[in-house]
Amino acid sequence: MTTETASTSTAAKLMVPVTIGALVALTLGLYGKLHHPSGIAVNVAGFSNPLAAKTWLATGAAFFAIIQLLSALSMWGKLGWSPSWNGTLHRWSGRIAFAFAVPVMVHCVYALGFQTFDTRVLVHSLLGCLFFGTFTVKMLVLTKRGLAGWVLPVVGGLVFTMLIGLWLTSALIYFQTNGISF
Amino acid sequence: MMKLRSPIVTLLCGLVLALVLWALGANAAAPKKVEPKAVTDVQPTSTPISTPNPVRSSKAPVAAKNATYVGQTDDGAASVAIALRTGQAIAYVCSGKIESWLQGTAFDGKIEMTGTHNGVLTATISGTTATGTVKTGGKTWKFSAEVAQPPSGLYRSASQVNNAKVVAGWVVLKNGDQVGMVETNGVEKAAPAIDTATRTAVVDGNTLTATPIDGEAGTGFDGF
């Protein structure tokens, strides 16, 4: 007869999601590094160039990520205001942020690849892989019950931090170099 | 109450979106086959055929022609070399005091690149000339570059010398003038001239061998 403590139960339940997340991160990194960058530029109408399109998509993702953070704080009672719809807001802002992030990632990985020629691109490449891995963990963890209370805030916090880090190592530089332009 | 399945749905939607975009990108990046069905197949007729007219609605970007462009900034302070191959672009701008290695894309006559030291390069190709702007290390330069043939072009050497990472680059202009810099563990300085026949240069007593980054020949692109 075994009695599982809460922590071993959480650890056991986390193993599969973390493993899958790690595989996602690894796959993105390996593919980015090993395949020949195509340089393909799929432009989105209305933007001056593909870099601008990506920059604004990334900024949109970051914006919705901030909504994520605020709605999460609200759901956990940290803002002193917890409307009934904050869960819905949190889920939908998360889906939109993710939807914006995916095309940016596809272009980055396929056209530019995992780059190491500069600290900024190295950090960006690493964060990019880790972000999608951690986001996968966050989604998978949500399907489980009985996890310790710290799991969602920690994983959610990591996802948020990585996305902002990604924005800082790309979109911010674009805006600094080209001004706030489309 | 959120269903337990919906995060999985979110992940799957993201995966499908990624795969669709990837397939579109791969399709557009694949080397274009020759135009299908020459006009001679069709019966010449004066009445318009009712098949939908294939208007040039193809949004697939067209990669710039493989070539290497070499030139100087308008004020003559720095040299610029850009190598283009199947839409991929590698460039180097060098003044002897500051430099930047850049990577990016060249499609539909436009070159867009980012690189070291906050480098950004944009240019348009017209015939055999590429004109544009390059920014790096706080400077902004307009430049003009022409298609060049060896021995003029772009050369790069990357190696480990006595446990130090040594990366050097040279732009050799059409008239034989050249400028280059070498970076040793992050410290940059002007490099001595490269011998374009042997593609070697002696830097701090060590002989470095450089590879030409040549868009037409395709050298230098793998493992850049």
XYZ file of C-alpha atoms in Angstrom:
406
model
C 0.000 0.000 0.000
C 1.514 3.267 -0.998
C 0.516 6.716 0.039
C 1.433 9.388 -2.428
C 2.161 12.785 -1.041
C 0.808 15.749 -2.930
C 4.252 16.566 -4.249
C 4.995 13.127 -5.668
C 1.550 13.054 -7.205
C 2.180 16.421 -8.870
C 5.604 15.328 -10.040
C 4.191 12.148 -11.532
C 1.435 14.033 -13.289
C 3.879 16.572 -14.675
C 6.223 14.066 -16.224
C 4.306 13.424 -19.410
C 3.469 17.090 -20.129
C 7.031 18.212 -19.453
C 8.425 15.436 -21.632
C 6.098 16.361 -24.478
C 6.939 20.038 -24.043
C 10.628 19.256 -24.104
C 10.174 17.262 -27.314
C 8.353 20.198 -28.904
C 11.158 22.583 -27.952
C 13.795 20.147 -29.166
C 12.014 19.536 -32.459
C 11.776 23.250 -33.203
C 15.406 23.802 -32.309
C 16.754 20.870 -34.269
C 14.650 21.625 -37.324
C 15.642 25.281 -37.172
C 19.309 24.441 -36.913
C 19.549 21.570 -39.352
C 17.382 22.620 -42.256
C 18.634 25.092 -44.812
C 17.007 28.490 -44.164
C 14.855 29.234 -47.136
C 14.607 32.988 -46.880
C 10.996 32.656 -48.013
C 9.080 35.786 -47.310
C 5.344 35.289 -47.108
C 4.066 38.792 -46.890
C 0.832 39.887 -45.256
C -1.075 42.543 -47.136
C -0.817 46.006 -45.678
C 2.694 45.747 -44.298
C 5.780 47.181 -45.952
C 7.756 43.982 -45.598
C 7.614 40.567 -43.906
C 9.703 41.745 -40.983
C 7.133 44.442 -40.269
C 4.316 41.885 -40.504
C 6.050 39.623 -38.013
C 6.871 42.516 -35.720
C 3.251 43.591 -35.484
C 1.957 40.026 -35.097
C 4.479 39.546 -32.301
C 3.398 42.822 -30.711
C -0.216 41.657 -30.895
C 0.769 38.418 -29.183
C 2.578 40.361 -26.474
C -0.430 42.622 -25.997
C -2.743 39.662 -25.484
C -0.150 38.068 -23.224
C -0.411 41.100 -20.961
C -4.186 40.618 -20.929
C -3.383 37.032 -19.970
C -1.275 38.147 -17.053
C -3.872 40.594 -15.784
C -6.757 38.153 -16.130
C -4.732 35.469 -14.365
C -3.939 37.843 -11.509
C -7.631 38.655 -11.337
C -8.662 35.002 -11.326
C -6.300 34.301 -8.465
C -7.681 37.205 -6.480
C -4.597 39.386 -6.685
C -6.252 42.430 -8.222
C -9.118 42.813 -5.792
C -11.534 42.521 -8.695
C -12.663 39.206 -10.088
C -15.497 39.381 -12.579
C -17.153 36.159 -13.650
C -15.879 36.521 -17.191
C -12.179 36.737 -16.357
C -11.726 33.028 -17.071
C -13.240 33.403 -20.508
C -11.122 36.487 -21.144
C -8.021 34.597 -20.049
C -8.667 31.638 -22.295
C -9.531 33.694 -25.359
C -6.719 36.198 -24.979
C -4.410 33.201 -24.668
C -5.760 31.580 -27.814
C -5.397 34.805 -29.774
C -1.860 35.378 -28.514
C -0.958 31.818 -29.506
C -2.614 32.207 -32.902
C -0.540 35.345 -33.555
C 2.651 33.703 -32.344
C 2.418 30.644 -34.602
C 2.857 32.403 -37.986
C 5.741 34.416 -36.589
C 7.392 31.214 -35.402
C 6.863 29.413 -38.700
C 8.510 32.239 -40.628
C 11.368 32.549 -38.158
C 12.129 28.836 -38.067
C 11.644 28.170 -41.757
C 13.143 31.281 -43.308
C 15.817 32.214 -40.804
C 16.512 29.119 -38.755
C 18.129 28.743 -35.361
C 20.841 31.395 -35.372
C 23.806 31.891 -33.144
C 25.786 34.682 -34.793
C 24.797 37.229 -32.191
C 23.729 37.037 -28.519
C 20.357 38.542 -29.341
C 19.529 35.952 -32.008
C 20.843 33.129 -29.840
C 18.636 34.179 -26.925
C 15.719 34.624 -29.314
C 16.256 31.215 -30.892
C 16.467 29.506 -27.495
C 13.458 31.352 -26.080
C 11.456 30.590 -29.195
C 11.945 26.853 -28.797
C 11.375 26.980 -25.045
C 8.267 29.142 -25.367
C 6.422 26.648 -27.529
C 7.556 23.789 -25.327
C 6.393 25.582 -22.187
C 3.122 26.608 -23.813
C 2.547 22.947 -24.649
C 3.170 22.080 -21.007
C 0.735 24.784 -19.911
C -2.004 23.403 -22.166
C -1.418 19.801 -21.142
C -1.298 20.666 -17.465
C -4.729 22.250 -17.738
C -6.196 18.851 -18.573
C -5.059 17.399 -15.281
C -6.681 17.560 -11.895
C -5.091 17.361 -8.492
C -1.930 19.282 -9.250
C -0.258 21.349 -6.561
C -1.364 24.973 -6.444
C 1.917 26.422 -7.689
C 1.938 24.620 -11.027
C -0.386 26.838 -13.080
C 1.070 30.166 -11.899
C 4.643 28.971 -12.411
C 4.071 27.536 -15.881
C 1.880 30.476 -16.861
C 4.475 32.889 -15.553
C 7.203 31.163 -17.544
C 5.136 31.299 -20.722
C 4.497 35.011 -20.212
C 8.123 35.807 -19.417
C 9.401 33.928 -22.439
C 6.984 35.627 -24.817
C 7.996 39.051 -23.561
C 11.634 38.005 -23.843
C 10.987 36.992 -27.435
C 9.395 40.364 -28.164
C 12.304 42.220 -26.558
C 14.853 40.362 -28.696
C 13.079 40.993 -31.967
C 10.160 43.407 -32.307
C 11.676 45.937 -29.945
C 14.890 45.996 -31.970
C 12.885 46.414 -35.158
C 11.000 49.387 -33.715
C 14.196 50.893 -32.362
C 15.829 50.662 -35.749
C 12.898 51.564 -37.955
C 10.656 53.539 -35.677
C 7.073 52.540 -35.060
C 6.302 51.865 -38.697
C 4.167 49.510 -40.690
C -16.412 25.471 -16.660
C -13.706 24.798 -19.205
C -13.877 21.333 -20.691
C -10.776 19.291 -20.052
C -10.329 18.814 -23.794
C -10.217 22.424 -24.900
C -6.500 23.050 -24.222
C -5.748 20.030 -26.407
C -7.936 21.564 -29.099
C -5.964 24.792 -28.805
C -2.684 22.913 -29.224
C -3.986 20.956 -32.190
C -5.292 24.109 -33.870
C -1.899 25.698 -33.422
C -0.197 22.637 -34.871
C -2.505 22.578 -37.890
C -1.976 26.312 -38.434
C 1.785 25.848 -38.247
C 1.744 22.928 -40.678
C -0.446 24.782 -43.185
C 1.795 27.848 -43.087
C 4.875 25.668 -43.352
C 3.478 23.867 -46.377
C 2.637 27.193 -48.030
C 6.125 28.417 -47.325
C 7.743 25.237 -48.607
C 5.630 25.388 -51.736
C 6.585 28.977 -52.411
C 10.234 28.373 -51.636
C 10.547 25.312 -53.864
C 12.373 25.946 -57.140
C 9.718 26.901 -59.669
C 9.249 24.437 -62.529
C 9.180 25.756 -66.086
C 5.797 27.208 -67.148
C 3.467 24.241 -67.739
C 1.806 23.625 -71.111
C 3.303 25.773 -73.816
C 0.750 27.784 -75.737
C 1.274 25.609 -78.811
C -0.722 22.835 -77.156
C -3.887 24.854 -77.350
C -5.822 25.201 -80.606
C -5.272 28.724 -81.805
C -8.681 30.325 -81.824
C -9.942 33.835 -81.916
C -12.809 33.182 -79.559
C -11.840 33.464 -75.928
C -11.741 30.138 -74.182
C -14.083 29.988 -71.252
C -11.525 28.555 -68.877
C -10.671 30.965 -66.111
C -7.940 33.295 -67.159
C -4.838 32.616 -65.080
C -4.260 36.193 -64.112
C -0.907 36.876 -62.594
C -2.473 36.396 -59.192
C 0.378 34.193 -58.030
C 1.318 35.568 -54.644
C 4.303 33.241 -54.450
C 7.333 35.487 -53.990
C 10.013 35.188 -56.643
C 13.561 34.738 -55.377
C 16.133 37.221 -56.617
C 18.638 35.940 -59.138
C 21.717 34.254 -57.666
C 24.487 36.861 -57.673
C 27.001 38.727 -55.550
C 26.791 42.513 -55.353
C 29.740 44.631 -54.296
C 29.924 48.354 -53.763
C 30.577 51.242 -51.428
C 28.502 53.502 -49.256
C 27.732 56.849 -50.890
C 30.304 58.622 -48.719
C 32.922 56.012 -49.515
C 33.432 55.241 -45.855
C 32.511 51.584 -46.022
C 32.232 48.725 -48.467
C 29.225 46.488 -48.817
C 28.954 43.002 -50.279
C 25.715 41.085 -50.631
C 25.518 37.473 -51.814
C 22.143 36.140 -52.916
C 21.284 32.503 -53.435
C 17.786 31.042 -53.889
C 16.294 33.930 -51.995
C 18.716 33.715 -49.110
C 20.952 36.718 -48.539
C 24.276 37.057 -46.716
C 25.928 40.447 -46.493
C 28.903 42.140 -44.948
C 29.454 45.847 -44.436
C 32.862 46.998 -43.347
C 34.551 50.349 -42.881
C 37.770 49.102 -41.408
C 36.561 50.399 -38.063
C 33.061 48.956 -37.806
C 31.483 45.952 -39.446
C 28.338 43.910 -39.520
C 27.480 40.472 -40.841
C 23.893 40.284 -41.966
C 21.462 37.604 -43.042
C 18.078 37.822 -44.634
C 15.966 37.367 -47.719
C 15.907 38.544 -51.320
C 12.514 38.235 -52.985
C 10.577 40.246 -55.545
C 13.537 42.527 -56.116
C 13.834 43.489 -52.448
C 16.585 42.583 -50.032
C 15.856 42.653 -46.290
C 18.458 41.715 -43.739
C 19.366 42.036 -40.077
C 22.676 41.378 -38.469
C 25.305 41.913 -35.821
C 25.734 45.242 -34.056
C 22.061 46.084 -34.652
C 22.701 45.829 -38.371
C 19.791 46.350 -40.748
C 20.061 46.383 -44.535
C 17.336 47.029 -47.049
C 17.856 47.371 -50.781
C 16.100 47.085 -54.097
C 17.534 45.330 -57.113
C 17.261 46.913 -60.523
C 19.061 45.060 -63.279
C 22.566 44.454 -62.019
C 22.471 47.138 -59.344
C 21.341 46.936 -55.767
C 20.749 50.238 -53.986
C 19.621 50.756 -50.475
C 20.435 51.625 -46.898
C 22.507 49.872 -44.311
C 22.568 50.714 -40.621
C 24.989 49.404 -38.068
C 26.798 50.547 -34.952
C 24.833 53.774 -34.891
C 25.655 54.763 -38.470
C 23.262 54.909 -41.402
C 24.646 54.724 -44.919
C 23.130 54.749 -48.350
C 24.941 52.476 -50.753
C 24.967 51.213 -54.282
C 26.383 47.843 -55.320
C 26.913 46.127 -58.659
C 26.978 42.465 -59.609
C 30.563 41.339 -59.290
C 32.610 38.395 -60.483
C 35.533 36.734 -58.747
C 38.065 37.765 -57.596
C 35.965 40.692 -56.422
C 33.295 39.753 -53.933
C 32.899 38.710 -50.324
C 35.295 36.521 -48.372
C 34.896 35.092 -44.907
C 37.088 33.086 -42.625
C 35.918 31.502 -39.366
C 38.173 29.332 -37.286
C 39.558 28.558 -33.857
C 43.087 29.864 -33.432
C 44.777 29.060 -30.138
C 41.428 28.646 -28.373
C 40.184 31.957 -29.706
C 37.280 32.291 -32.124
C 38.553 34.278 -35.098
C 36.122 35.528 -37.727
C 37.307 37.723 -40.571
C 35.571 39.252 -43.535
C 36.742 41.077 -46.650
C 35.007 42.977 -49.398
C 37.045 43.091 -52.582
C 35.844 45.797 -54.977
C 35.965 45.552 -58.747
C 39.020 47.753 -58.968
C 40.875 45.481 -56.589
C 40.570 47.749 -53.551
C 39.604 45.864 -50.480
C 38.659 46.391 -46.863
C 38.398 43.797 -44.172
C 38.164 43.306 -40.467
C 38.948 40.475 -38.116
C 37.162 39.738 -34.853
C 38.994 37.756 -32.211
C 36.820 36.702 -29.288
C 34.672 39.764 -29.794
C 37.437 42.308 -30.364
C 37.380 43.800 -33.848
C 40.128 45.481 -35.813
C 41.102 46.122 -39.403
C 42.492 43.069 -41.174
C 45.463 42.930 -43.513
C 44.650 42.405 -47.174
C 43.605 39.016 -48.418
C 45.397 37.372 -51.328
C 42.481 36.606 -53.644
C 44.462 34.018 -55.581
C 45.174 31.854 -52.541
C 42.314 33.287 -50.463
C 44.595 33.582 -47.471
C 45.644 36.371 -45.184
C 48.171 36.466 -42.393
C 46.633 37.895 -39.236
C 48.712 38.199 -36.077
C 51.139 35.666 -37.433
C 48.452 33.115 -38.300
C 47.411 32.304 -41.838
C 43.661 32.419 -42.226
C 41.980 30.744 -45.182
C 38.799 32.370 -46.400
C 35.837 31.028 -48.331
C 34.259 33.256 -50.944
C 30.576 33.792 -50.211
C 29.404 33.680 -53.811
C 25.724 33.748 -54.726
C 26.257 32.369 -58.221
C 28.608 29.556 -57.246
C 26.789 28.870 -54.005
C 29.938 28.717 -51.885
C 29.893 29.962 -48.334
C 26.189 29.573 -47.712
C 26.178 26.247 -45.934
C 27.259 26.482 -42.361
C 27.412 30.260 -42.464
